[in-house]
Amino acid sequence: MSTAKEILLQVQDLQVSVEGRKILNGLNLTVAAGEVHAIMGPNGSGKSTLANVLAGHPGYEVTAGSVTFRGENLLELAPEARARAGVFLGFQYPVEIPGVNNVYLLKAAVNAARKARGLEEVDAFDFLGMVREKMKIMRMDDSFLSRGVNEGFSGGEKKRNEILQMLVLEPALAILDETDSGLDIDALKIVAAGVNTLRSPERACVLVTHYQRLLDHVVPDVVHVLVRGRIARSGDKALALELERRGYDWVAGEAA
Amino acid sequence: MSEPANESARQLEGLLSGSYRHGFVTQIDSDTVPPGLDEDVVRLISRKKQEPQFLTDWRLRALKHWRSMPEPHWAHLKIAPIDYQAISYYSAPKSKKDGPKSLAEVDPALLATYEKLGVPLHERARLAGVAVDAVFDSVSVATTFKERLAAAGVVFCPFSEAVRTHPHLIEQYLGSVVPYTDNFFATLNSAVFTDGSFVYVPKGVRCPMELSTYFRINALNTGQFERTLIIADEDSHVSYLEGCSAPMRDENQLHAAVVELVALENAYIKYSTVQNWYPGDAQGKGGIYNFVTKRGECRGARSHISWTQVETGSAITWKYPSCVLRGAGSIGEFYSVATVNNYQQADTGTKMIHIGADTRSTIISKGISAGHGQNTYRGLVKMLPSAHGARNFTQCDSLLMGGECGAHTFPYVEVKNPSATVEHEASTSKISEEQLFYCLARGIAAEDAVNMIVSGFCKSVFKELPMEFAVEAQNLLAVSLEGAVG
Ligand SMILES: Nc1ncnc2c1ncn2[C@@H]1O[C@H](COP(=O)(O)OP(=O)(O)OP(=O)(O)O)[C@@H](O)[C@H]1O
Ligand SMILES: [Mg+2]
């Protein structure tokens, strides 16, 4: 890691409880602009909890520690303000919102961010053109514009839709929670291509994943292993390959 | 209110102040009969309207019948007792003379609502009942409109005018769908109704424009007992819009209207309502009691009547726009969104009475409850022995916001013909935390997110509304559910 790069996200000694139960237990994470971090770890280790806390989900209680985004206290911001500031969460289980047009939600999201920056609303025609471009990358046809948000989408389609939203919103920091789970081989490549499209020196991405196969396509700069609410080990992309071979017990055993 | 609006309000006041030297009280005296209801009052109303004898007699029969009827009580509505002898049955409550004389006299809360809706100033003034006809040139609009309709042969006028210009149609059709014996409030209306709309679309005519109360209101101030009659002759087509542009803010509490629709062979009537009357304040004080009888009869074969309603206002709403499907192959539809917030109560739904063979009906009801609101869907689907091959589909969805409100569903089904089919789907859901968070995580503000989710829930009804109405309905929904987040 070069020290010249801007630090986008800094998580220090983060402790989080859900309904009185401690899930994150002193977690540290530093993500600089231009980097892709992979977070792996056994089921229930707290990966989604971390992702949700970063996005501001009200169901989690931060009991200690700090999180800054571009040097500002992220935890003070309401979820919508975090999104407008450039933090994006790709959900592990995207919800369905029946009757709300997919494109309508996208436009509302873009306009909310623009309004926060003092910009005018997007031109509807330009916007549609832009969305169609991004839908091409995600291999989604026009029918997805007017369907209800995730309404009746297959598991894989929901995940592609998350990436579409990310492409349209162009966040500075994207946290993708198991966006690769449940994808067939072709869809995995499409999603990876989508993520790579946004890769740039100004942006960063945190990929929560269980599988090396995503990391074959989106090569991470850093790989972390989360065990029982803290980062048990960090390394380069080779760590992921080692995990694939040896499983989590090896790290978990060391961490204990 | 914004600065320019204030400025216009002052101008408006200035323009109007000259014409009210006679004062408020005198005018009231001359236009209002003392409270109470008896034969003399009914005769007086009929005389003031210069009605033919058959109508006076009809009113008197209704009054006689009404006196023998007990006042209805409903399990799911809490209603303060109404003293029918304390109501004045003839007045010109919204005439230029005793309405608010300027925007300055209108409840600021009401104006704030209109402002939020983006209703233009002159429109706001008109909605609030300010006598602005003298100032704004709506006359020419109304005239062009009337000419186009006349060229097509469509009659569209105040009911009281139709009584004089088309007495035979009135005599033939009035009470033919909702007889004066129908129910307590319809019977009361039959005795004392003061005005409303009349529409006749002749054979084979497709009405060249949507008929909206917007135009009617400019020409007429309706009272609390409205009576509307729409007749679509064979092979004709008409779409009628009611409401929103006329959310009368009545000082009286009771509103008991009757709407009758008659569709002859192959005719189509679409009746859309956006109702946003004063719902009372956040504590449940005040507001309109909206007891309305709306019924359409598909009298001819293959005729089609479609009701669409968006109900956001009133303290209490009690209405069941219904279809009597008499003609073979006729179609009845009911699309409804009803919202209750604060202490509002709604008991609404529909009746689909299948008489003819191969008749079809569709019911889509979306109830939204917030605050301490109570929302009841009550629907009847009746298949008579003659209704061979008739079909009904009902879908009833309730959305709850918060833990203090309630949703109740009462679907009644009577099937007397074994070849008829009835399908019913129902659901109750809450706006989920996860849906809300999903929107927030996309940068959308909580209030916008709720409105979006609710509109999505109502989509299958909103898409039935004419375009401009759909936008207005969504805005109204947003206003009526304000503060319901959380
Ligand atoms: N709302 C909640 N109520 C109770 N327990 C919760 C809640 N949310 C998370 N947990 C618990 O916190 C722990 C961490 O969950 P989390 O979803 O963060 O795991 P994860 O690492 O994402 O797992 P997976 O790989 O299966 O997605 C689990 O034991 C889970 O049951
Ligand atoms: Mg998870």
Coordinates of C-alpha atoms in Angstrom, one line a residue, chain B residues 22-452:
Chain B
H22 CA -74.2 44.0 2.1
G23 CA -72.5 41.9 4.6
F24 CA -72.4 38.4 5.7
V25 CA -75.4 37.9 8.0
T26 CA -78.1 39.4 5.7
Q27 CA -77.1 37.2 2.9
I28 CA -77.2 34.1 5.0
D29 CA -80.7 34.9 6.2
S30 CA -82.1 35.2 2.8
D31 CA -80.6 32.0 1.4
T32 CA -81.0 29.6 4.3
V33 CA -84.1 27.9 5.7
P34 CA -84.1 27.2 9.4
P35 CA -82.8 23.9 10.6
G36 CA -85.1 20.9 10.6
L37 CA -86.7 18.6 8.1
D38 CA -90.4 18.3 7.2
E39 CA -92.7 18.3 4.2
D40 CA -92.6 22.1 4.0
V41 CA -88.8 22.1 3.7
V42 CA -88.9 19.5 1.0
R43 CA -91.6 21.5 -0.9
L44 CA -89.6 24.7 -0.5
I45 CA -86.4 23.1 -1.9
S46 CA -88.4 21.7 -4.9
R47 CA -90.1 25.1 -5.4
K48 CA -86.8 27.0 -5.2
K49 CA -85.5 24.7 -7.9
Q50 CA -88.6 25.2 -10.0
E51 CA -89.1 21.5 -10.3
P52 CA -91.9 19.7 -12.1
Q53 CA -94.6 18.0 -9.9
F54 CA -93.3 14.4 -10.5
L55 CA -90.1 15.3 -8.8
T56 CA -91.7 17.1 -5.8
D57 CA -93.9 14.0 -5.3
W58 CA -90.9 11.7 -5.6
R59 CA -89.0 13.8 -2.9
L60 CA -92.1 13.6 -0.6
R61 CA -92.4 9.9 -1.0
A62 CA -88.7 9.6 -0.1
L63 CA -89.2 11.8 3.0
K64 CA -92.1 9.7 4.1
H65 CA -90.1 6.5 3.7
W66 CA -87.0 8.0 5.4
R67 CA -89.0 8.7 8.5
S68 CA -89.8 5.0 8.8
M69 CA -86.1 4.0 8.6
P70 CA -83.8 3.4 11.5
E71 CA -80.4 5.0 11.3
P72 CA -77.8 2.4 10.4
H73 CA -75.0 1.4 12.8
W74 CA -71.8 -0.2 11.7
A75 CA -69.5 -2.4 13.7
H76 CA -66.3 -0.9 12.5
L77 CA -67.2 2.8 12.4
K78 CA -67.3 5.0 15.4
I79 CA -69.8 7.8 14.7
A80 CA -70.9 10.7 16.9
P81 CA -74.7 10.9 16.8
I82 CA -76.0 13.1 14.0
D83 CA -79.0 15.4 14.8
Y84 CA -80.9 15.5 11.6
Q85 CA -83.2 18.2 12.8
A86 CA -80.3 20.5 13.5
I87 CA -79.2 20.5 9.9
S88 CA -80.3 23.2 7.5
Y89 CA -81.5 21.5 4.4
Y90 CA -81.5 24.4 2.1
S91 CA -78.8 27.0 1.9
A92 CA -76.3 28.2 -0.6
P93 CA -73.4 27.4 1.5
K94 CA -70.7 27.8 -1.1
S95 CA -72.2 30.7 -3.0
K96 CA -70.1 33.8 -3.6
K97 CA -71.8 35.5 -0.7
D98 CA -71.0 33.5 2.3
G99 CA -67.9 31.6 1.3
P100 CA -64.5 32.9 2.5
K101 CA -64.0 36.2 0.7
S102 CA -60.3 36.0 0.3
L103 CA -57.4 33.6 0.8
A104 CA -56.7 35.5 4.0
E105 CA -59.9 34.1 5.5
V106 CA -59.0 30.5 4.6
D107 CA -57.4 28.1 7.1
P108 CA -53.6 28.4 6.6
A109 CA -53.2 24.6 7.1
L110 CA -55.5 24.0 4.1
L111 CA -53.5 26.5 2.0
A112 CA -50.3 24.9 3.0
T113 CA -51.6 21.6 1.7
Y114 CA -52.5 23.0 -1.6
E115 CA -49.2 24.7 -1.9
K116 CA -47.5 21.4 -1.2
L117 CA -49.5 19.9 -4.0
G118 CA -48.3 22.6 -6.4
V119 CA -51.9 23.8 -7.0
P120 CA -51.7 27.2 -8.7
L121 CA -52.9 30.1 -6.7
H122 CA -56.2 30.8 -8.4
E123 CA -57.0 27.1 -8.2
R124 CA -56.2 27.1 -4.5
A125 CA -58.6 30.0 -4.0
R126 CA -61.3 28.2 -5.9
L127 CA -60.7 24.9 -4.1
A128 CA -61.0 26.7 -0.7
G129 CA -64.4 28.0 -1.8
V130 CA -63.3 31.6 -2.3
A131 CA -65.6 33.4 -4.6
V132 CA -63.2 34.0 -7.5
D133 CA -65.4 33.7 -10.5
A134 CA -65.6 37.4 -10.7
V135 CA -61.9 37.7 -11.0
F136 CA -60.7 34.8 -13.1
D137 CA -61.8 34.2 -16.5
S138 CA -63.0 30.7 -16.4
V139 CA -66.1 31.5 -18.3
S140 CA -64.5 31.4 -21.7
V141 CA -63.0 28.0 -21.0
A142 CA -66.3 26.7 -19.9
T143 CA -68.0 28.1 -23.0
T144 CA -65.6 26.4 -25.5
F145 CA -66.0 23.2 -23.6
K146 CA -69.8 23.4 -23.7
E147 CA -69.8 24.1 -27.4
R148 CA -67.7 21.1 -28.2
L149 CA -70.0 18.9 -26.1
A150 CA -73.1 20.3 -27.7
A151 CA -71.7 19.6 -31.1
A152 CA -71.4 16.0 -30.1
G153 CA -74.9 15.9 -28.7
V154 CA -73.6 15.3 -25.1
V155 CA -75.6 16.9 -22.3
F156 CA -73.5 17.9 -19.3
C157 CA -75.0 20.3 -16.9
P158 CA -76.0 20.9 -13.3
F159 CA -78.8 18.5 -12.2
S160 CA -81.1 21.4 -11.4
E161 CA -80.8 22.6 -15.0
A162 CA -81.4 19.2 -16.4
V163 CA -84.6 19.0 -14.5
R164 CA -85.8 21.9 -16.5
T165 CA -84.2 21.1 -19.9
H166 CA -84.5 17.3 -19.9
P167 CA -87.4 16.4 -17.6
H168 CA -88.2 13.2 -19.5
L169 CA -84.8 11.7 -19.1
I170 CA -84.8 12.6 -15.4
E171 CA -88.3 11.1 -15.0
Q172 CA -87.2 7.9 -16.8
Y173 CA -83.9 7.3 -15.1
L174 CA -83.9 9.1 -11.7
G175 CA -84.0 6.5 -9.0
S176 CA -83.9 3.7 -11.5
V177 CA -80.6 2.4 -10.1
V178 CA -80.7 3.7 -6.6
P179 CA -84.4 3.8 -5.7
Y180 CA -85.5 6.3 -3.1
T181 CA -86.0 3.4 -0.7
D182 CA -82.5 2.1 -1.0
N183 CA -80.8 3.0 2.3
F184 CA -81.0 5.6 5.0
F185 CA -78.7 8.1 3.5
A186 CA -79.8 7.6 -0.1
T187 CA -83.4 8.1 1.0
L188 CA -82.5 11.3 2.8
N189 CA -80.6 12.5 -0.2
S190 CA -83.7 11.7 -2.4
A191 CA -85.8 13.9 -0.3
V192 CA -83.5 16.9 0.1
F193 CA -80.8 16.8 -2.7
T194 CA -80.0 20.2 -3.9
D195 CA -77.8 19.7 -7.0
G196 CA -75.2 17.7 -8.7
S197 CA -74.3 16.7 -12.3
F198 CA -76.3 15.3 -15.1
V199 CA -74.8 13.6 -18.1
Y200 CA -76.4 12.1 -21.2
V201 CA -74.3 10.6 -24.0
P202 CA -76.5 9.8 -27.0
K203 CA -76.4 6.6 -29.1
G204 CA -73.1 5.8 -30.7
V205 CA -71.3 8.9 -29.4
R206 CA -67.9 8.8 -27.9
C207 CA -67.7 11.8 -25.6
P208 CA -65.0 14.0 -27.1
M209 CA -63.4 14.8 -23.7
E210 CA -63.2 13.7 -20.1
L211 CA -66.0 15.2 -18.2
S212 CA -64.6 16.8 -15.1
T213 CA -66.2 18.5 -12.2
Y214 CA -63.6 21.2 -12.7
F215 CA -65.8 22.8 -15.2
R216 CA -69.0 22.2 -13.3
I217 CA -67.7 23.8 -10.2
N218 CA -67.1 27.0 -11.9
A219 CA -70.7 27.2 -12.9
L220 CA -72.2 25.8 -9.8
N221 CA -71.8 25.4 -6.1
T222 CA -72.9 22.1 -4.9
G223 CA -74.2 21.3 -1.4
Q224 CA -73.9 18.4 0.9
F225 CA -76.6 16.3 -0.7
E226 CA -75.4 15.9 -4.3
R227 CA -77.2 13.9 -6.8
T228 CA -75.5 12.8 -10.0
L229 CA -77.0 10.9 -12.9
I230 CA -75.1 9.6 -15.9
I231 CA -76.8 7.9 -18.8
A232 CA -74.7 6.3 -21.6
D233 CA -77.0 5.4 -24.4
E234 CA -76.3 2.4 -26.8
D235 CA -72.7 2.2 -28.1
S236 CA -71.6 5.3 -26.3
H237 CA -68.5 6.0 -24.3
V238 CA -67.8 8.4 -21.5
S239 CA -65.2 9.1 -18.8
Y240 CA -66.2 11.2 -15.8
L241 CA -63.8 12.6 -13.3
E242 CA -64.9 13.6 -9.9
G243 CA -63.2 15.0 -6.9
C244 CA -59.8 16.4 -6.2
S245 CA -60.6 19.6 -7.9
A246 CA -63.6 19.9 -5.6
P247 CA -62.5 19.0 -2.1
M248 CA -65.3 21.1 -0.6
R249 CA -64.4 22.2 2.8
D250 CA -67.8 22.0 4.3
E251 CA -68.8 23.5 7.6
N252 CA -71.5 20.9 8.0
Q253 CA -70.3 17.5 9.0
L254 CA -72.6 15.2 7.0
H255 CA -72.2 14.6 3.3
A256 CA -74.7 12.2 1.7
A257 CA -74.4 12.0 -2.0
V258 CA -76.0 9.7 -4.6
V259 CA -74.5 8.8 -7.9
E260 CA -76.4 6.7 -10.5
L261 CA -75.0 5.4 -13.7
V262 CA -76.9 3.7 -16.5
A263 CA -75.1 1.9 -19.3
L264 CA -77.2 0.7 -22.2
E265 CA -76.2 -1.9 -24.7
N266 CA -72.5 -1.8 -25.5
A267 CA -72.0 1.4 -23.7
Y268 CA -68.9 2.2 -21.5
I269 CA -68.8 4.5 -18.4
K270 CA -65.6 5.1 -16.6
Y271 CA -66.1 7.0 -13.3
S272 CA -63.0 8.1 -11.5
T273 CA -62.9 9.8 -8.1
V274 CA -60.2 11.3 -6.1
Q275 CA -61.7 12.2 -2.8
N276 CA -59.8 14.5 -0.5
W277 CA -62.2 16.2 1.8
Y278 CA -61.2 17.6 5.1
P279 CA -60.3 14.6 7.3
G280 CA -60.3 16.3 10.6
D281 CA -57.2 17.3 12.5
A282 CA -54.4 15.1 13.9
Q283 CA -56.5 14.6 17.1
G284 CA -59.5 13.4 15.1
K285 CA -61.6 16.6 15.6
G286 CA -63.8 17.8 12.8
G287 CA -63.9 16.5 9.3
I288 CA -66.5 15.3 6.8
Y289 CA -68.7 12.3 7.3
N290 CA -68.8 11.0 3.8
F291 CA -71.8 8.6 3.3
V292 CA -72.2 8.1 -0.4
T293 CA -74.3 5.7 -2.4
K294 CA -72.8 5.1 -5.8
R295 CA -74.2 2.5 -8.1
G296 CA -74.1 1.7 -11.8
E297 CA -76.3 -0.6 -13.8
C298 CA -75.0 -2.3 -16.9
R299 CA -78.5 -2.5 -18.3
G300 CA -77.6 -3.4 -21.8
A301 CA -75.8 -6.4 -23.2
R302 CA -72.0 -6.0 -23.3
S303 CA -72.1 -2.8 -21.4
H304 CA -69.2 -1.9 -19.2
I305 CA -68.9 0.2 -16.0
S306 CA -65.6 0.9 -14.3
W307 CA -65.3 2.7 -10.9
T308 CA -61.9 3.9 -9.8
Q309 CA -61.5 5.7 -6.5
V310 CA -58.7 7.1 -4.5
E311 CA -60.0 8.0 -1.1
T312 CA -57.6 10.0 1.1
G313 CA -59.9 12.5 2.8
S314 CA -62.9 12.6 5.1
A315 CA -63.1 11.7 8.8
I316 CA -65.4 8.9 8.0
T317 CA -65.9 7.3 4.6
W318 CA -68.7 5.0 4.0
K319 CA -69.1 4.1 0.3
Y320 CA -69.5 1.1 -1.9
P321 CA -69.5 2.0 -5.6
S322 CA -71.4 -1.0 -7.0
C323 CA -72.4 -2.6 -10.3
V324 CA -75.6 -4.3 -11.2
L325 CA -74.6 -6.5 -14.1
R326 CA -77.9 -7.1 -15.8
G327 CA -77.0 -7.2 -19.5
A328 CA -75.5 -10.4 -20.9
G329 CA -71.8 -10.2 -21.2
S330 CA -71.6 -7.0 -19.3
I331 CA -68.5 -6.0 -17.3
G332 CA -68.1 -4.3 -13.9
E333 CA -64.9 -3.1 -12.4
F334 CA -63.9 -1.6 -9.1
Y335 CA -60.4 -0.2 -8.4
S336 CA -59.9 1.4 -5.1
V337 CA -57.2 2.9 -3.0
A338 CA -58.3 4.0 0.5
T339 CA -55.9 5.6 3.0
V340 CA -56.6 6.4 6.6
N341 CA -54.2 8.3 8.8
N342 CA -54.5 9.9 12.3
Y343 CA -58.1 9.1 13.4
Q344 CA -59.7 8.6 10.0
Q345 CA -62.1 5.7 9.5
A346 CA -63.0 4.2 6.1
D347 CA -65.5 1.5 5.4
T348 CA -65.5 1.0 1.7
G349 CA -65.7 -1.6 -0.9
T350 CA -68.1 -2.6 -3.6
K351 CA -71.0 -4.8 -4.6
M352 CA -71.0 -6.8 -7.8
I353 CA -74.5 -8.1 -8.5
H354 CA -74.3 -10.6 -11.4
I355 CA -77.7 -11.1 -13.0
G356 CA -76.9 -11.6 -16.7
A357 CA -75.1 -14.6 -18.3
D358 CA -71.4 -14.4 -18.9
T359 CA -71.1 -11.2 -16.8
R360 CA -67.6 -10.4 -15.5
S361 CA -66.4 -8.4 -12.6
T362 CA -63.0 -7.4 -11.2
I363 CA -62.3 -5.9 -7.8
I364 CA -58.9 -4.6 -6.8
S365 CA -58.8 -2.9 -3.4
K366 CA -55.8 -1.4 -1.8
G367 CA -56.2 -0.2 1.8
I368 CA -53.5 1.8 3.5
S369 CA -53.7 2.4 7.2
A370 CA -51.4 4.7 9.2
G371 CA -51.6 6.5 12.6
H372 CA -54.7 5.4 14.4
G373 CA -56.7 4.9 11.2
Q374 CA -59.1 2.1 10.7
N375 CA -59.6 0.8 7.2
T376 CA -62.3 -1.7 6.3
Y377 CA -62.9 -3.4 3.0
R378 CA -66.5 -4.7 2.7
G379 CA -67.4 -6.4 -0.6
L380 CA -70.2 -8.4 -1.9
V381 CA -70.1 -10.6 -4.9
K382 CA -73.5 -12.0 -5.7
M383 CA -74.2 -14.5 -8.5
L384 CA -77.9 -14.8 -9.1
P385 CA -79.4 -18.0 -10.6
S386 CA -79.5 -16.4 -14.0
A387 CA -75.8 -15.6 -14.1
H388 CA -74.6 -18.5 -16.1
G389 CA -70.9 -18.6 -16.6
A390 CA -70.4 -15.4 -14.7
R391 CA -67.0 -14.7 -13.3
N392 CA -65.5 -12.5 -10.5
F393 CA -62.0 -11.9 -9.5
T394 CA -61.3 -10.1 -6.2
Q395 CA -58.0 -8.9 -4.9
C396 CA -57.8 -7.2 -1.5
D397 CA -54.5 -5.9 -0.2
S398 CA -53.9 -4.1 3.0
L399 CA -50.8 -2.1 4.0
L400 CA -50.2 -1.2 7.6
M401 CA -47.9 1.6 8.7
G402 CA -47.2 1.5 12.4
G403 CA -48.8 -0.5 15.1
E404 CA -51.8 1.6 16.1
C405 CA -53.8 1.3 12.9
G406 CA -56.1 -1.4 11.7
A407 CA -57.2 -3.2 8.5
H408 CA -60.3 -5.3 8.2
T409 CA -61.5 -7.3 5.3
F410 CA -65.1 -8.6 4.9
P411 CA -65.6 -10.3 1.6
Y412 CA -69.2 -11.6 1.2
V413 CA -69.9 -14.1 -1.5
E414 CA -73.3 -15.5 -2.6
V415 CA -73.3 -17.9 -5.5
K416 CA -76.7 -19.2 -6.7
N417 CA -75.5 -20.5 -10.1
P418 CA -73.1 -23.5 -10.1
S419 CA -71.5 -22.4 -13.4
A420 CA -70.3 -19.1 -11.9
T421 CA -66.8 -18.7 -10.6
V422 CA -65.5 -16.5 -7.8
E423 CA -61.9 -16.0 -7.0
H424 CA -60.6 -14.1 -4.0
E425 CA -57.0 -13.1 -3.1
A426 CA -56.1 -11.2 0.0
S427 CA -53.0 -10.0 1.7
T428 CA -51.9 -7.8 4.6
S429 CA -48.4 -6.5 4.8
K430 CA -46.4 -3.8 6.5
I431 CA -43.9 -1.5 4.9
S432 CA -40.9 -3.6 5.8
E433 CA -37.8 -2.1 7.4
E434 CA -35.8 -3.9 4.8
Q435 CA -37.7 -2.2 1.9
L436 CA -37.2 1.2 3.6
F437 CA -33.5 0.6 4.3
Y438 CA -33.0 -0.5 0.7
C439 CA -34.2 2.9 -0.5
L440 CA -32.3 4.8 2.1
A441 CA -29.2 3.0 1.1
R442 CA -29.7 4.3 -2.4
G443 CA -29.8 7.9 -1.0
I444 CA -33.5 8.3 -1.1
A445 CA -35.0 10.3 1.8
A446 CA -37.2 8.3 4.2
E447 CA -40.4 10.2 3.3
D448 CA -39.8 9.8 -0.4
A449 CA -39.1 6.2 0.1
V450 CA -42.4 5.6 1.9
N451 CA -44.3 7.4 -0.8
M452 CA -42.6 5.4 -3.4

